[in-house]
Short mmCIF file of C-alpha atoms in Angstrom, two decimals:
data_model
loop_
_atom_site.label_atom_id
_atom_site.label_comp_id
_atom_site.label_asym_id
_atom_site.label_seq_id
_atom_site.Cartn_x
_atom_site.Cartn_y
_atom_site.Cartn_z
CA MET I 1 1.10 2.94 18.27
CA SER I 2 0.02 -1.00 17.45
CA ALA I 3 -0.24 -1.80 13.87
CA VAL I 4 -2.45 -4.61 12.60
CA MET I 5 -1.70 -6.61 8.83
CA ILE I 6 -4.78 -7.23 7.78
CA THR I 7 -5.27 -9.70 5.25
CA ARG I 8 -8.31 -9.83 2.63
CA LYS I 9 -8.55 -11.45 -0.43
CA VAL I 10 -10.76 -9.00 -2.81
CA ARG I 11 -11.62 -9.69 -6.73
CA LYS I 12 -9.46 -7.77 -8.70
CA TRP I 13 -11.70 -5.12 -10.62
CA GLU I 14 -12.07 -4.11 -6.96
CA LYS I 15 -8.33 -3.07 -7.41
CA LEU I 16 -8.49 -1.80 -11.35
CA PRO I 17 -7.36 1.74 -12.10
CA GLY I 18 -9.14 3.19 -14.84
CA LYS I 19 -12.30 5.02 -14.77
CA ASN I 20 -15.03 1.44 -14.78
CA THR I 21 -17.60 1.18 -13.05
CA PHE I 22 -18.07 -2.98 -12.71
CA CYS I 23 -21.77 -4.33 -11.34
CA CYS I 24 -22.64 -7.85 -10.79
CA ASP I 25 -19.37 -8.99 -9.06
CA GLY I 26 -16.78 -7.84 -12.19
CA ARG I 27 -18.69 -9.45 -15.28
CA VAL I 28 -20.02 -6.22 -16.41
CA MET I 29 -17.98 -3.60 -16.65
CA MET I 30 -19.64 0.27 -18.14
CA ALA I 31 -18.48 3.42 -17.93
CA ARG I 32 -18.30 5.93 -15.33
CA GLN I 33 -21.32 8.01 -17.03
CA LYS I 34 -24.72 6.24 -17.54
CA GLY I 35 -27.20 8.36 -17.66
CA VAL I 36 -27.32 8.69 -22.30
CA PHE I 37 -27.83 4.65 -22.17
CA TYR I 38 -31.03 4.88 -19.94
CA LEU I 39 -31.47 6.89 -22.31
CA THR I 40 -30.90 4.71 -25.19
CA LEU I 41 -32.34 1.74 -23.47
CA PHE I 42 -35.89 3.88 -22.30
CA LEU I 43 -36.23 5.16 -25.89
CA ILE I 44 -36.01 1.72 -27.53
CA ILE I 45 -38.02 -0.59 -25.51
CA GLY I 46 -40.50 3.00 -24.69
CA THR I 47 -40.79 2.72 -28.87
CA CYS I 48 -41.33 -0.79 -28.91
CA SER I 49 -43.46 -0.68 -26.61
CA LEU I 50 -45.72 1.26 -28.23
CA PHE I 51 -45.29 -0.01 -31.63
CA PHE I 52 -47.05 -4.11 -30.49
CA ALA I 53 -49.43 -1.49 -27.35
CA PHE I 54 -50.65 -0.30 -30.90
CA GLU I 55 -49.72 -0.77 -33.94
CA CYS I 56 -49.32 -4.68 -33.55
CA PRO I 57 -53.25 -5.89 -32.37
CA TYR I 58 -54.29 -4.66 -35.63
CA LEU I 59 -51.41 -5.73 -37.94
CA ALA I 60 -51.32 -8.99 -37.09
CA VAL I 61 -55.42 -10.10 -37.36
CA HIS I 62 -55.82 -7.12 -40.70
CA LEU I 63 -52.58 -8.37 -42.54
CA SER I 64 -50.00 -11.34 -40.98
CA PRO I 65 -49.46 -12.68 -37.81
CA ALA I 66 -45.87 -12.71 -38.50
CA ILE I 67 -45.34 -8.66 -38.87
CA PRO I 68 -45.54 -9.05 -34.53
CA VAL I 69 -43.74 -11.97 -33.94
CA PHE I 70 -40.74 -11.08 -36.64
CA ALA I 71 -40.89 -7.44 -34.43
CA ALA I 72 -40.30 -9.58 -31.19
CA LEU I 73 -37.23 -10.83 -32.66
CA LEU I 74 -35.31 -7.38 -33.53
CA PHE I 75 -35.88 -6.26 -30.67
CA LEU I 76 -34.75 -9.15 -28.97
CA PHE I 77 -31.41 -9.06 -30.93
CA VAL I 78 -31.30 -5.09 -30.43
CA MET I 79 -31.20 -5.77 -26.46
CA ALA I 80 -28.41 -9.17 -26.72
CA MET I 81 -26.70 -6.55 -28.91
CA LEU I 82 -26.60 -3.18 -27.13
CA LEU I 83 -26.16 -5.25 -23.88
CA ARG I 84 -23.15 -7.19 -25.20
CA THR I 85 -21.88 -3.91 -26.77
CA SER I 86 -22.56 -1.52 -23.34
CA PHE I 87 -21.45 -4.48 -20.58
CA SER I 88 -18.38 -6.26 -22.20
CA ASP I 89 -14.72 -5.60 -22.04
CA PRO I 90 -13.84 -3.31 -25.06
CA GLY I 91 -10.22 -4.86 -24.99
CA VAL I 92 -8.67 -2.90 -22.44
CA LEU I 93 -5.06 -2.97 -22.18
CA PRO I 94 -3.75 -3.46 -18.56
CA ARG I 95 -1.80 -0.95 -16.78
CA ALA I 96 2.22 -1.90 -17.00
CA LEU I 97 3.94 -3.31 -13.41
CA PRO I 98 6.30 -1.00 -11.44
CA GLU I 99 8.93 -4.02 -13.37
CA GLU I 100 7.81 -3.07 -16.66
CA ALA I 101 7.41 0.44 -16.12
CA THR I 102 11.02 0.73 -14.96
CA PHE I 103 12.71 -1.28 -18.02
CA ILE I 104 11.30 0.39 -20.17
CA GLU I 105 11.81 3.21 -18.15
CA MET I 106 15.07 2.20 -18.79
CA GLU I 107 15.61 1.20 -22.79
CA ILE I 108 14.21 4.44 -23.51
CA GLU I 109 17.42 6.43 -20.97
CA ALA I 110 19.81 4.10 -23.67
CA ALA I 111 18.10 5.12 -26.88
CA ASN I 112 17.98 8.42 -25.82
CA GLY I 113 21.70 8.91 -25.11
CA ASN I 114 22.73 12.16 -22.54
CA VAL I 115 20.30 14.23 -23.06
CA PRO I 116 21.41 18.16 -21.59
CA ALA I 117 20.39 19.87 -18.79
CA GLY I 118 17.58 22.24 -19.83
CA GLN I 119 16.52 21.00 -23.02
CA ARG I 120 14.11 19.63 -23.34
CA PRO I 121 14.19 15.13 -24.17
CA PRO I 122 12.89 13.64 -27.50
CA PRO I 123 9.32 12.33 -27.94
CA ARG I 124 8.92 9.26 -26.65
CA ILE I 125 8.03 7.28 -30.54
CA ARG I 126 8.91 4.12 -30.60
CA ASN I 127 9.07 2.65 -34.86
CA VAL I 128 8.11 -0.47 -36.14
CA GLN I 129 7.68 -2.10 -39.54
CA ILE I 130 4.25 -3.71 -40.02
CA ASN I 131 3.99 -4.87 -43.87
CA ASN I 132 6.40 -3.04 -45.32
CA GLN I 133 4.86 0.93 -43.20
CA ILE I 134 6.60 2.90 -40.41
CA VAL I 135 4.22 2.77 -38.07
CA LYS I 136 5.41 5.16 -34.83
CA LEU I 137 3.72 3.36 -30.81
CA LYS I 138 3.19 6.09 -28.78
CA TYR I 139 4.28 6.36 -25.09
CA CYS I 140 1.37 6.56 -22.89
CA TYR I 141 2.31 7.99 -19.36
CA THR I 142 -0.52 6.93 -18.02
CA CYS I 143 -0.33 2.76 -18.47
CA LYS I 144 3.12 3.24 -18.41
CA ILE I 145 3.55 1.06 -22.15
CA PHE I 146 3.79 2.06 -25.80
CA ARG I 147 0.39 1.67 -27.40
CA PRO I 148 0.13 -1.00 -29.37
CA PRO I 149 -0.62 0.07 -33.41
CA ARG I 150 -4.04 0.91 -33.27
CA ALA I 151 -4.81 1.32 -29.30
CA SER I 152 -5.64 4.31 -27.82
CA HIS I 153 -6.20 5.56 -24.91
CA CYS I 154 -9.53 6.94 -23.68
CA SER I 155 -9.26 9.35 -21.97
CA ILE I 156 -13.54 8.89 -20.42
CA CYS I 157 -12.53 5.34 -19.18
CA ASP I 158 -8.85 6.18 -18.79
CA ASN I 159 -7.47 3.62 -20.15
CA CYS I 160 -5.91 2.40 -23.45
CA VAL I 161 -7.78 0.20 -25.29
CA ASP I 162 -7.06 -1.75 -27.95
CA ARG I 163 -7.98 -1.47 -31.34
CA PHE I 164 -9.47 2.14 -29.90
CA ASP I 165 -12.68 2.70 -32.45
CA HIS I 166 -14.63 5.47 -30.98
CA HIS I 167 -15.83 6.03 -26.98
CA CYS I 168 -19.66 5.88 -27.09
CA PRO I 169 -21.74 7.77 -24.63
CA TRP I 170 -25.05 5.69 -26.09
CA VAL I 171 -23.78 2.73 -25.23
CA GLY I 172 -21.78 3.79 -21.44
CA ASN I 173 -18.91 2.29 -23.12
CA CYS I 174 -15.44 2.09 -25.37
CA VAL I 175 -15.72 0.28 -28.82
CA GLY I 176 -12.49 -1.37 -29.04
CA LYS I 177 -11.65 -4.67 -30.54
CA ARG I 178 -14.09 -7.07 -28.07
CA ASN I 179 -17.48 -4.88 -28.92
CA TYR I 180 -16.62 -3.07 -32.00
CA ARG I 181 -18.67 -6.43 -33.83
CA TYR I 182 -21.20 -5.93 -31.34
CA PHE I 183 -21.64 -2.64 -31.48
CA TYR I 184 -21.91 -2.71 -35.57
CA LEU I 185 -24.56 -5.71 -35.41
CA PHE I 186 -26.47 -2.85 -32.71
CA THR I 187 -26.43 -0.29 -34.73
CA LEU I 188 -27.45 -2.43 -38.03
CA SER I 189 -29.92 -4.17 -36.01
CA LEU I 190 -31.07 -0.90 -34.70
CA SER I 191 -31.85 0.17 -38.48
CA LEU I 192 -33.94 -2.05 -39.32
CA LEU I 193 -36.08 -1.77 -36.51
CA THR I 194 -36.70 1.95 -36.66
CA ILE I 195 -37.52 1.20 -40.57
CA TYR I 196 -39.49 -1.77 -39.79
CA ILE I 197 -41.22 0.44 -37.30
CA PHE I 198 -42.13 3.68 -38.89
CA THR I 199 -42.41 1.37 -42.46
CA PHE I 200 -45.36 -0.38 -40.81
CA ASP I 201 -46.49 2.02 -39.14
CA ILE I 202 -47.38 4.20 -42.18
CA VAL I 203 -49.17 1.16 -43.66
CA HIS I 204 -51.21 0.62 -40.10
CA VAL I 205 -51.62 4.72 -40.04
CA VAL I 206 -53.17 4.53 -43.66
CA MET I 207 -55.33 0.83 -43.25
CA ARG I 208 -56.77 2.95 -40.73
CA SER I 209 -56.93 5.78 -42.13
CA VAL I 210 -59.36 4.37 -45.88
CA ASP I 211 -61.67 2.91 -42.82
CA ASN I 212 -62.46 6.12 -40.09
CA GLY I 213 -60.16 8.21 -41.48
CA PHE I 214 -57.38 10.17 -40.47
CA LEU I 215 -57.52 12.30 -37.37
CA ASN I 216 -59.84 9.01 -35.59
CA THR I 217 -57.05 6.97 -36.46
CA LEU I 218 -55.02 9.25 -34.39
CA LYS I 219 -57.31 10.27 -31.96
CA GLU I 220 -57.38 5.56 -31.04
CA THR I 221 -53.77 5.13 -31.66
CA PRO I 222 -51.87 8.31 -30.07
CA GLY I 223 -49.07 6.22 -29.76
CA THR I 224 -48.24 6.27 -33.52
CA VAL I 225 -47.27 9.96 -33.23
CA LEU I 226 -44.54 9.51 -30.44
CA GLU I 227 -43.74 6.27 -32.54
CA VAL I 228 -43.06 8.06 -36.04
CA LEU I 229 -41.63 10.96 -34.38
CA VAL I 230 -39.06 8.93 -32.40
CA CYS I 231 -38.10 6.91 -35.89
CA PHE I 232 -38.18 9.87 -37.97
CA PHE I 233 -35.38 10.62 -35.87
CA THR I 234 -33.51 7.74 -34.94
CA LEU I 235 -33.33 7.00 -39.58
CA TRP I 236 -30.91 9.87 -39.76
CA SER I 237 -28.66 8.48 -37.32
CA VAL I 238 -28.45 5.52 -36.43
CA VAL I 239 -29.17 4.25 -40.80
CA GLY I 240 -25.63 7.43 -42.02
CA LEU I 241 -24.00 5.89 -39.33
CA THR I 242 -24.36 2.16 -39.70
CA GLY I 243 -23.52 3.40 -43.05
CA PHE I 244 -20.27 4.94 -41.86
CA HIS I 245 -19.21 1.77 -40.31
CA THR I 246 -19.65 -0.90 -43.09
CA TYR I 247 -17.12 2.21 -44.90
CA LEU I 248 -14.90 1.52 -41.98
CA ILE I 249 -15.19 -2.42 -41.83
CA SER I 250 -14.71 -2.72 -45.97
CA LEU I 251 -10.87 -0.50 -45.35
CA ASN I 252 -10.56 -2.12 -42.33
CA GLN I 253 -10.05 1.16 -40.38
CA THR I 254 -10.91 3.03 -37.28
CA THR I 255 -13.06 5.71 -36.16
CA ASN I 256 -10.17 6.91 -34.36
CA GLU I 257 -7.96 6.44 -37.20
CA ASP I 258 -9.95 7.70 -39.53
CA ILE I 259 -10.77 11.04 -37.75
CA LYS I 260 -6.83 11.30 -36.96
CA GLY I 261 -6.85 11.04 -40.50
CA SER I 262 -3.64 8.33 -40.24
CA TRP I 263 -4.09 6.18 -43.70
CA SER I 264 -5.26 9.51 -45.10
CA GLY I 265 -3.59 11.59 -48.20
CA LYS I 266 -0.73 10.79 -50.56
CA ASN I 267 2.57 11.24 -48.60
CA ARG I 268 1.00 9.49 -45.57
CA VAL I 269 1.04 6.08 -44.92
CA GLN I 270 -1.27 3.51 -46.28
CA ASN I 271 -3.44 1.53 -43.39
CA PRO I 272 -1.21 -1.49 -43.65
CA TYR I 273 -4.22 -3.72 -41.27
CA SER I 274 -5.85 -3.37 -44.79
CA HIS I 275 -6.55 -7.00 -46.91
CA LYS I 276 -6.97 -4.49 -49.95
CA ASN I 277 -10.27 -7.14 -50.45
CA ILE I 278 -13.67 -5.40 -49.05
CA ILE I 279 -14.55 -9.58 -48.10
CA LYS I 280 -11.07 -9.85 -46.48
CA ASN I 281 -11.39 -6.99 -44.48
CA CYS I 282 -15.12 -7.91 -43.10
CA CYS I 283 -14.71 -11.00 -42.91
CA GLU I 284 -12.04 -10.34 -40.59
CA VAL I 285 -14.02 -7.02 -38.38
CA LEU I 286 -17.01 -9.23 -38.38
CA CYS I 287 -16.56 -12.76 -38.13
CA GLY I 288 -13.08 -13.00 -36.69
CA PRO I 289 -11.72 -14.95 -33.87
CA THR I 290 -13.62 -13.51 -30.24
CA TYR I 291 -10.46 -12.00 -28.16
CA PRO I 292 -11.30 -12.98 -24.34
CA SER I 293 -10.93 -10.81 -21.72
CA VAL I 294 -6.66 -9.80 -20.89
CA LEU I 295 -8.41 -8.16 -17.10
CA ASP I 296 -9.34 -11.17 -15.27
CA ARG I 297 -11.66 -9.29 -13.38
CA ARG I 298 -12.81 -12.01 -11.44
CA GLY I 299 -9.70 -13.48 -9.76
CA LEU I 300 -8.78 -13.05 -6.81
CA MET I 301 -6.34 -11.28 -5.08
CA GLN I 302 -4.87 -10.48 -1.94
CA ASP I 303 -5.26 -6.73 -0.43
CA ASP I 304 -2.78 -6.16 2.24
CA SER I 305 -4.19 -3.01 4.60
CA LEU I 306 -2.19 -1.58 7.49
CA VAL I 307 -4.38 -0.02 10.21
CA SER I 308 -2.95 1.70 13.34
CA ALA I 309 -4.67 2.98 16.41
CA THR I 310 -3.80 6.50 14.88
CA GLY I 311 -2.21 7.01 11.67
CA ALA I 312 -4.41 7.22 8.90
CA ALA I 313 -5.24 3.60 6.86
CA GLN I 314 -3.25 3.13 4.37
CA SER I 315 -3.82 0.21 1.93
CA SER I 316 -1.49 -0.89 -0.87
CA SER I 317 -2.10 -4.43 -3.09
CA SER I 318 0.49 -6.71 -3.77
CA SER I 319 0.69 -8.27 -7.03
CA ASN I 320 -1.85 -11.06 -8.04
CA SER I 321 0.28 -12.93 -9.52
CA THR I 322 1.27 -15.91 -7.18
CA LEU I 323 4.21 -16.64 -7.88
CA GLN I 324 6.15 -13.36 -8.02
CA SER I 325 8.13 -12.30 -4.98
CA THR I 326 6.16 -9.29 -3.43
CA HIS I 327 9.86 -8.74 -2.02
CA ALA I 328 11.82 -7.58 -5.28
CA VAL I 329 15.17 -6.81 -4.92
CA LEU I 330 14.26 -4.24 -7.64
CA CYS I 331 11.59 -2.53 -7.35
CA LEU I 332 12.19 0.98 -7.67
CA GLN I 333 9.01 2.61 -8.00
CA LYS I 334 6.46 1.30 -4.95
CA THR I 335 3.28 2.56 -6.04
CA THR I 336 1.69 1.03 -9.56
CA ALA I 337 0.16 3.60 -11.74
CA PRO I 338 -1.34 6.54 -10.93
CA LEU I 339 -4.11 5.22 -8.29
CA ILE I 340 -7.17 6.90 -9.78
CA PRO I 341 -9.57 5.36 -7.62
CA ASN I 342 -12.52 3.34 -9.05
CA GLU I 343 -15.91 4.57 -7.93
CA HIS I 344 -17.29 1.20 -6.92
CA THR I 345 -13.82 1.13 -4.09
CA PRO I 346 -16.20 0.19 -1.45
CA ASP I 347 -16.27 1.69 1.91
CA ASP I 348 -15.91 -1.00 3.19
CA ALA I 349 -13.13 -2.88 1.73
CA LYS I 350 -10.74 -0.44 3.21
CA PRO I 351 -11.04 -1.76 7.57
CA SER I 352 -13.49 0.43 8.48
CA ILE I 353 -11.27 -0.21 12.77
CA ALA I 354 -10.84 3.21 14.85
CA ALA I 355 -9.29 5.13 11.78
CA SER I 356 -12.29 5.50 9.54
CA ALA I 357 -11.96 9.45 10.40
CA GLU I 358 -9.00 9.23 8.45
CA LYS I 359 -10.02 7.53 5.33
CA SER I 360 -10.18 10.09 2.79
CA PRO I 361 -7.21 11.75 3.04
CA SER I 362 -5.08 8.20 2.57
CA PRO I 363 -5.62 8.36 -1.36
CA LYS I 364 -4.32 11.72 -1.82
CA GLU I 365 -0.93 10.90 0.35
CA GLU I 366 -0.29 8.16 -1.55
CA LEU I 367 -0.93 9.93 -4.93
CA PRO I 368 1.68 12.61 -5.05
CA PRO I 369 4.58 10.04 -4.80
CA ALA I 370 2.90 7.75 -7.66
CA SER I 371 2.85 11.09 -9.88
CA LYS I 372 6.70 11.44 -9.58
CA LEU I 373 7.95 10.46 -12.67
CA PRO I 374 12.16 10.10 -14.03
CA PRO I 375 14.28 13.18 -14.65
CA LEU I 376 14.12 12.11 -18.20
CA ALA I 377 10.09 11.86 -18.36
CA SER I 378 8.15 15.04 -20.10
CA PRO I 379 4.71 14.29 -18.47
CA GLU I 380 3.45 17.64 -20.40
CA THR I 381 4.32 16.53 -23.76
CA ASP I 382 1.89 14.43 -23.33
CA ALA I 383 -1.89 15.99 -23.40
CA GLU I 384 -3.70 12.82 -21.91
CA THR I 385 -1.12 12.21 -19.10
CA SER I 386 -1.67 16.73 -17.97
CA ILE I 387 -5.79 15.98 -17.82
CA ALA I 388 -5.08 13.24 -15.54
CA LYS I 389 -2.72 15.50 -13.45
CA ASP I 390 -5.41 18.13 -13.90
CA LYS I 391 -7.65 15.54 -11.92
CA THR I 392 -5.58 14.42 -9.59
CA HIS I 393 -5.15 17.10 -7.33
CA MET D 1 27.08 -20.61 -12.14
CA ALA D 2 23.95 -22.21 -13.14
CA THR D 3 22.55 -22.31 -9.67
CA GLU D 4 20.46 -25.18 -9.50
CA PHE D 5 16.66 -25.22 -8.38
CA HIS D 6 14.87 -28.70 -8.71
CA ASN D 7 10.96 -27.68 -9.13
CA LEU D 8 8.79 -25.06 -8.97
CA GLN D 9 8.02 -25.23 -4.80
CA GLU D 10 12.02 -24.68 -4.38
CA LEU D 11 12.35 -21.80 -6.39
CA ARG D 12 9.15 -20.11 -4.89
CA HIS D 13 10.95 -20.79 -1.23
CA SER D 14 14.42 -20.18 -1.03
CA ALA D 15 15.64 -17.90 -4.57
CA SER D 16 14.82 -14.68 -3.80
CA LEU D 17 13.73 -12.09 -7.48
CA VAL D 18 16.90 -10.23 -9.00
CA THR D 19 15.05 -8.97 -11.71
CA LYS D 20 13.27 -8.96 -14.37
CA VAL D 21 13.30 -9.47 -18.34
CA PHE D 22 10.66 -8.41 -20.66
CA ILE D 23 10.09 -10.46 -24.67
CA GLN D 24 8.27 -7.27 -26.01
CA ARG D 25 5.87 -7.91 -28.88
CA ASP D 26 7.12 -8.36 -32.78
CA TYR D 27 4.97 -6.18 -34.70
CA SER D 28 6.17 -6.69 -37.71
CA GLU D 29 3.33 -9.26 -38.93
CA GLY D 30 0.30 -6.48 -38.21
CA THR D 31 -1.54 -6.81 -35.10
CA VAL D 32 -1.36 -10.52 -34.39
CA CYS D 33 -0.04 -11.54 -31.17
CA ARG D 34 4.06 -12.87 -31.87
CA PHE D 35 6.43 -11.96 -29.45
CA GLN D 36 10.49 -10.87 -30.76
CA THR D 37 12.92 -14.20 -30.60
CA LYS D 38 15.70 -11.72 -30.20
CA PHE D 39 17.55 -12.91 -27.09
CA PRO D 40 17.76 -10.73 -24.05
CA SER D 41 21.00 -10.50 -23.34
CA GLU D 42 20.69 -10.57 -19.88
CA LEU D 43 20.27 -14.03 -20.28
CA ASP D 44 23.25 -14.69 -21.64
CA ASN D 45 24.90 -16.89 -19.23
CA ARG D 46 21.24 -18.37 -17.81
CA ILE D 47 19.92 -19.79 -20.73
CA GLU D 48 21.02 -21.84 -23.96
CA ARG D 49 19.08 -19.46 -27.48
CA THR D 50 18.13 -21.89 -28.25
CA LEU D 51 16.10 -23.38 -25.73
CA LEU D 52 13.89 -20.12 -25.33
CA GLU D 53 13.99 -19.75 -29.07
CA GLU D 54 12.40 -22.48 -29.95
CA THR D 55 9.50 -21.66 -26.18
CA VAL D 56 8.92 -18.42 -28.06
CA LYS D 57 8.60 -19.46 -31.40
CA THR D 58 6.22 -22.58 -30.51
CA LEU D 59 4.03 -19.88 -27.80
CA ASN D 60 3.73 -17.57 -31.56
CA SER D 61 2.52 -20.66 -33.31
CA TYR D 62 -0.25 -21.43 -30.00
CA TYR D 63 -1.12 -17.76 -31.19
CA ALA D 64 -1.12 -17.59 -34.56
CA GLU D 65 -3.19 -21.14 -34.12
CA ALA D 66 -5.49 -19.06 -32.02
CA GLU D 67 -6.20 -16.11 -33.97
CA LYS D 68 -6.01 -17.50 -37.55
CA ILE D 69 -9.44 -16.13 -39.74
CA GLY D 70 -10.57 -19.24 -41.64
CA GLY D 71 -13.61 -21.93 -42.31
CA GLN D 72 -13.36 -22.55 -38.28
CA SER D 73 -13.71 -18.98 -37.21
CA TYR D 74 -16.03 -18.34 -39.80
CA LEU D 75 -17.89 -21.12 -38.21
CA GLU D 76 -18.15 -19.79 -35.23
CA GLY D 77 -18.92 -16.49 -35.58
CA CYS D 78 -22.11 -17.08 -37.91
CA LEU D 79 -23.61 -19.44 -35.77
CA ALA D 80 -22.92 -17.38 -32.06
CA CYS D 81 -24.57 -14.30 -34.79
CA ALA D 82 -27.19 -16.26 -35.16
CA THR D 83 -27.91 -17.27 -31.40
CA ALA D 84 -27.18 -13.30 -30.24
CA TYR D 85 -23.73 -14.04 -28.95
CA ILE D 86 -26.20 -16.23 -25.88
CA ILE D 87 -23.87 -19.61 -27.21
CA PHE D 88 -21.52 -18.09 -25.91
CA LEU D 89 -22.24 -18.09 -22.07
CA CYS D 90 -22.47 -21.84 -22.43
CA MET D 91 -19.25 -22.37 -24.79
CA GLU D 92 -15.55 -22.43 -24.79
CA THR D 93 -14.54 -19.98 -28.11
CA ARG D 94 -11.24 -21.27 -29.95
CA TYR D 95 -9.54 -18.42 -28.78
CA GLU D 96 -9.39 -19.72 -25.31
CA LYS D 97 -9.31 -23.36 -25.67
CA VAL D 98 -5.97 -22.17 -27.09
CA LEU D 99 -5.02 -19.86 -24.55
CA ARG D 100 -5.25 -23.35 -22.04
CA LYS D 101 -2.68 -24.88 -24.04
CA ILE D 102 -1.13 -22.19 -23.75
CA SER D 103 -1.22 -22.34 -20.50
CA GLY D 104 -0.18 -25.82 -19.87
CA TYR D 105 2.45 -25.54 -22.28
CA ILE D 106 3.46 -21.99 -20.07
CA GLN D 107 3.72 -24.33 -16.85
CA GLU D 108 4.90 -27.64 -18.66
CA GLN D 109 8.30 -24.83 -19.97
CA ASN D 110 9.13 -23.91 -16.55
CA GLU D 111 9.41 -27.71 -14.42
CA LYS D 112 10.94 -29.25 -17.03
CA ILE D 113 13.85 -26.23 -18.31
CA TYR D 114 12.97 -23.36 -16.41
CA ALA D 115 12.58 -23.73 -12.80
CA PRO D 116 16.19 -25.67 -12.75
CA ARG D 117 17.85 -22.63 -13.88
CA GLY D 118 16.39 -20.86 -11.66
CA LEU D 119 14.00 -18.81 -14.31
CA LEU D 120 10.13 -18.44 -14.24
CA ILE D 121 8.59 -17.70 -17.21
CA THR D 122 4.47 -15.35 -16.69
CA ASP D 123 2.24 -16.33 -18.64
CA PRO D 124 1.74 -13.33 -21.56
CA ILE D 125 -2.09 -12.84 -20.44
CA GLU D 126 -1.24 -11.91 -16.75
CA ARG D 127 0.62 -9.47 -18.52
CA GLY D 128 -2.39 -7.75 -21.01
CA MET D 129 -0.27 -9.81 -24.24
CA ARG D 130 1.69 -7.09 -24.23
CA VAL D 131 5.21 -9.21 -23.00
CA LEU D 132 6.48 -12.61 -22.48
CA GLU D 133 8.05 -11.42 -18.75
CA ILE D 134 10.79 -14.44 -17.33
CA SER D 135 11.82 -13.69 -13.92
CA LEU D 136 15.18 -14.60 -12.77
CA PHE D 137 15.83 -15.76 -9.57
CA GLU D 138 19.11 -16.28 -7.69
CA ASP D 139 19.66 -18.52 -4.49
CA ARG D 140 19.41 -16.72 -1.76
CA GLY D 141 22.20 -18.83 0.14
CA SER D 142 25.02 -18.64 -2.73
CA GLY D 143 26.49 -14.10 -3.06
CA GLY D 144 25.43 -14.81 -6.70
CA SER D 145 25.65 -11.74 -9.13
CA SER D 146 23.89 -8.52 -7.50
CA PRO D 147 21.01 -6.96 -8.68
CA SER D 148 23.06 -3.16 -9.98
CA SER D 149 25.38 -5.25 -12.01
CA SER D 150 23.09 -7.41 -13.77
CA MET D 151 20.98 -4.73 -14.25
CA SER D 152 23.78 -2.09 -15.31
CA SER D 153 25.59 -4.91 -17.88
CA GLY D 154 22.35 -5.40 -19.37
CA SER D 155 21.32 -1.85 -20.12
CA SER D 156 25.54 -0.77 -21.05
CA ALA D 157 25.50 -4.36 -24.03
CA ARG D 158 22.33 -2.23 -25.49
#
């Protein structure tokens, strides 16, 4: 049985765990389910096209040519914000590499001391003091890290996201630290666009009805009815959402914290991140520094694949740091964090020489060793891990 | 016993990785990027405390400069918003500029201070800004401390 080692250079996004889809060779990063995002695109583009086709010629002549121009600018801004929110990295925290995971496990073991056999070990929590408030940092069993404050694990994308707000299906991505301001500007500009189109629809119908009569107007511009319907229903939800997020920004809270009630209630901790000043909070969230992505999706890395003529193909990606020795003496866990196959791992990335038929069992073979956790870990106490484990089996 | 390495190249080729030490984030001032200045016990006989503290403090000051919310960040934010953030396709943000400075600083520190002592600092951005990773190397030729003893002495000291 002969074994051949093939080393290829792949982009790091191809080996990223988590359930994201990547496009344009790693430049675009979205969640897996994109159906609702396409609906959002269709609604916005469709309604605006109807507006430009039916209302704008009349209004440009009878009222002012600035009306379609402003509508076009607003539409472009909305699209830019939507695409920016959907396509950018929300602030995903990369999973711990084996050495870091082991180091943390050992710290936890040392802190817990000796747990009598049969007894459940205490939950993995680290207390930190932020601005004189005690904040609990929870341990993420999937990513094998203690989550930074305000970070949360998104079960849909299977990533820990920094300053996690929520997962928005309309946008097809998580909303986190890096894209929250784009999301807010998207909802704000969409509210303005919806109000704008709704208002000028009414103005157009009124102006035309004065000349031609109401029913004739509707016959001449059937698109108006559709637009009014879409705008009417969109108005309530989008304007409400914008108002809600304006409230959250003024208090420097995330949707996640608001839903969980982290900072509400008298005997609960007060929000340690708020500057207690609305202007300062707004400035920090909207005009703060633009954080870079720590994922490095387009970096190159070595992918070592061992291919044997008769056995199944087994691929293990080596570490991405050029300064790290891949023959690390201390490496208790050989595999990285549980390998949930990325949708975009292309089939031709795995060498398709004789072993192409045996390719499908190989990811499953790698999973059992990865899900073996050290004795003191109790993954079932963490709901996210049980979901992850259900999905891997 | 200090092992002698004269440059990073020599480190990579002749040394074997013994263990890694991780300096965690310091969240006492909120979510800004800061690393703890607490000295890890595994590095007791490898490097002087003041040198490592100096490195960590300088890194912290760089990160504070990158995340500073003031006139320049407002200007950048408002200008970018006015152009629908298209300007970011051509312009480098202040944070990215500081990150390049940090990477240069770490490289310089590695060459001057850490590599001669058999240590290597990894840029935190490669670890998701979660930890400052310091790799300990041992010269392959010499016996040195075995990995198990160095790890057990580290854990018992906690």
